[in-house]
């Protein structure tokens, strides 16, 4: 394999586990001119708040920002579907020159009258930040007139990375928290944070907690409802999934309302079980919860183990490459792949922090490539070098894997089948099996031959 | 029912677009740029824009889509993006080694007023652009036009930056294919080759965004028009531009700059439009019409005759980009169908609307047209009076399902099916495929709705 040039500034974001001491640079802005796989602040806010199904989501900006996030990922709702429509002020040149506040106010008023939403979120895009519309003031005024919360989301794209968008979303959500009645909430109750109900995942997780005897006050934001979020400060515990998206909100709720939070992952047998046991342990005063949790875990695992073992026999020894948004997801994926007997040869994330990468390093075998904010050239180089059979990533990574003639599993936007919980693990294993063992790769030019050629 | 919020009551909306039938300029510019061989599209703005464009194009073409970004931060947004673009040009040539960097702007860089040619000149002066390499640009603020005008802008930039006079006039014909699928561009090339013509097609995404599996990832697949060919466009004997909105600007620019006469036609979708395309090539180049094309034309007419009884009077709703919408409408009218609702999101102008209206003049039903409309309005019209068929991009599937209407996917984006980038809808062959899709949709519905008694083997 001929080497590709790596930008000098990027060298510190690539680590090959082995003898060299570990220090990975991360949390940096992407370099100008780099083909990064990352998105922007607005994207971060939009994906977090999008699943609140009875709220109005209005994009204050040019049409593109709205068009690209229209039904961006299938966050399912058990009721209203207002979130799946795309509303925008569709700013034009004259709005940019004269300001868009009046247009925003008219749009908000028209929409609230037409749809009677429980709350409205107004997303500020780059251009709004530049022309300086006072979005917060318009929101305040419309909220007064219409009697519903109208919340500005300060998500101007250039203000940072996707992570900063998560923070802006949490700040908007926090405006809702604490507005509702909490008198009839079960003392053994939680909020599920950072779960977006892709393919119905929130429903799976919620059903486990209900079986354990733990009430769920709000899921944020998958299948989300404004009223549930308004009373979420009545829960005894916040269970935060994923490394980035909603930790800020959990911290804010801890500080203001004294609600403790724990982190959880519902991906893979090991992490799902740990999540459930951790929650049960929190309610130690009610030992029945732990008993019920134990039998739930036992039943769920024994139900799927036979098929998992069959799949394991088929995929054992295959090599996987992982490139995902948050590093926390990568931890769980490594464990789940190991359970199936697979080796992880590359792992990277868009938004990991120092502690995340330290953990990753501890988890990985020698020789594993660890990447922060990678680009397609780097990913393909290491995937070929490491002879991966499977690539786990998002939208932009899928065709790269297929071009190289290897299997792919989407762990991000394009998922239709839930991968959370025990049944999710089974779905994941089936998907990995289906992709890795597909006969199509037999017709693919050998990756070994391709590896000899020089790219790009 | 996802769209149950849609009501049939139509109110004038002044400040609001619901379910847009368009998207913004940069993505069109990015798509056009990918039709230059060895080109790195570059988005001059913050990094979200290009991430969305890459995702959207990736979903539509199922191919890796590259582009770079100036990765604006708050600093760049206040003090201007010059430093970012200079660094970007330097980094891109050093690391990704393209032949061309095609810069398009975003609303952010447009509004702060970055002067791209000035910055590029500075990059050249500072030695950041290696010898023999190029940086071109198009201004594509998202609050002006739509993805179609962005495509037109970058196509025109190819002329502005590369077309040269000076050499002797060649027999070559320039072909500007419009905002169409890679498969359509390949089909146009095949047709001109059948006629024995030498053509330069630009942009040309065939082979770039519908390439084969090779076992390796290539940043620059073999397809795309070369810079050398773009230079020669100035010496061609003529230009045929297809699709007035997407290709007109570039064709006229080439005429003004290099005195290459142009014919601007509608997209060759359907029989009559393809006839005009073939006839124009035949006149411009002075070559005969290939027997193979005459044969294909005969096949297409035969298919229409075989199935014309099912077309008569069928009410069709169409949403699409202006050039496609017009060509499809003309085609449907020629099939005796009734295109009754026509919506394009792109602001295409009064003249365009006039031509669209002319296309449906003979339709014996009320036809509603909105240029600069959205899908919500389109859905409301359908709620008021139903149609037998809808044609549009993947977002139309929600309407088709909610209203239970046969549906043919056409346009951009198509996110939920494969094949559009491999099989054309232009030319006679493309027309036959389109006919097959329309017929299948109508007859599948007939079969589905038939009673046991009325369920027929031969239809």
Tab-separated table of C-alpha atoms in Angstrom, chain B residues 36-37 99-100 132 134 162-164 200 224-235:
chain	number	residue	atom	x	y	z
B	36	UNK	CA	-15.353	17.877	-14.350
B	37	UNK	CA	-12.650	15.244	-14.359
B	99	UNK	CA	-6.918	19.054	-11.355
B	100	UNK	CA	-9.483	21.689	-10.522
B	132	UNK	CA	-1.330	23.340	-14.637
B	134	UNK	CA	-7.017	25.487	-11.693
B	162	UNK	CA	-11.802	27.551	-19.614
B	163	UNK	CA	-13.315	28.093	-23.071
B	164	UNK	CA	-10.709	29.431	-25.490
B	200	UNK	CA	-17.835	17.653	-25.764
B	224	UNK	CA	-15.959	13.844	-16.196
B	225	UNK	CA	-15.112	16.433	-18.828
B	226	UNK	CA	-11.415	17.297	-18.913
B	227	UNK	CA	-10.050	20.817	-18.687
B	228	UNK	CA	-8.456	20.289	-22.076
B	229	UNK	CA	-11.844	19.467	-23.616
B	230	UNK	CA	-13.433	22.474	-21.902
B	231	UNK	CA	-10.791	24.691	-23.499
B	232	UNK	CA	-11.671	23.324	-26.913
B	233	UNK	CA	-15.368	24.160	-26.486
B	234	UNK	CA	-14.502	27.652	-27.728
B	235	UNK	CA	-13.503	26.247	-31.115
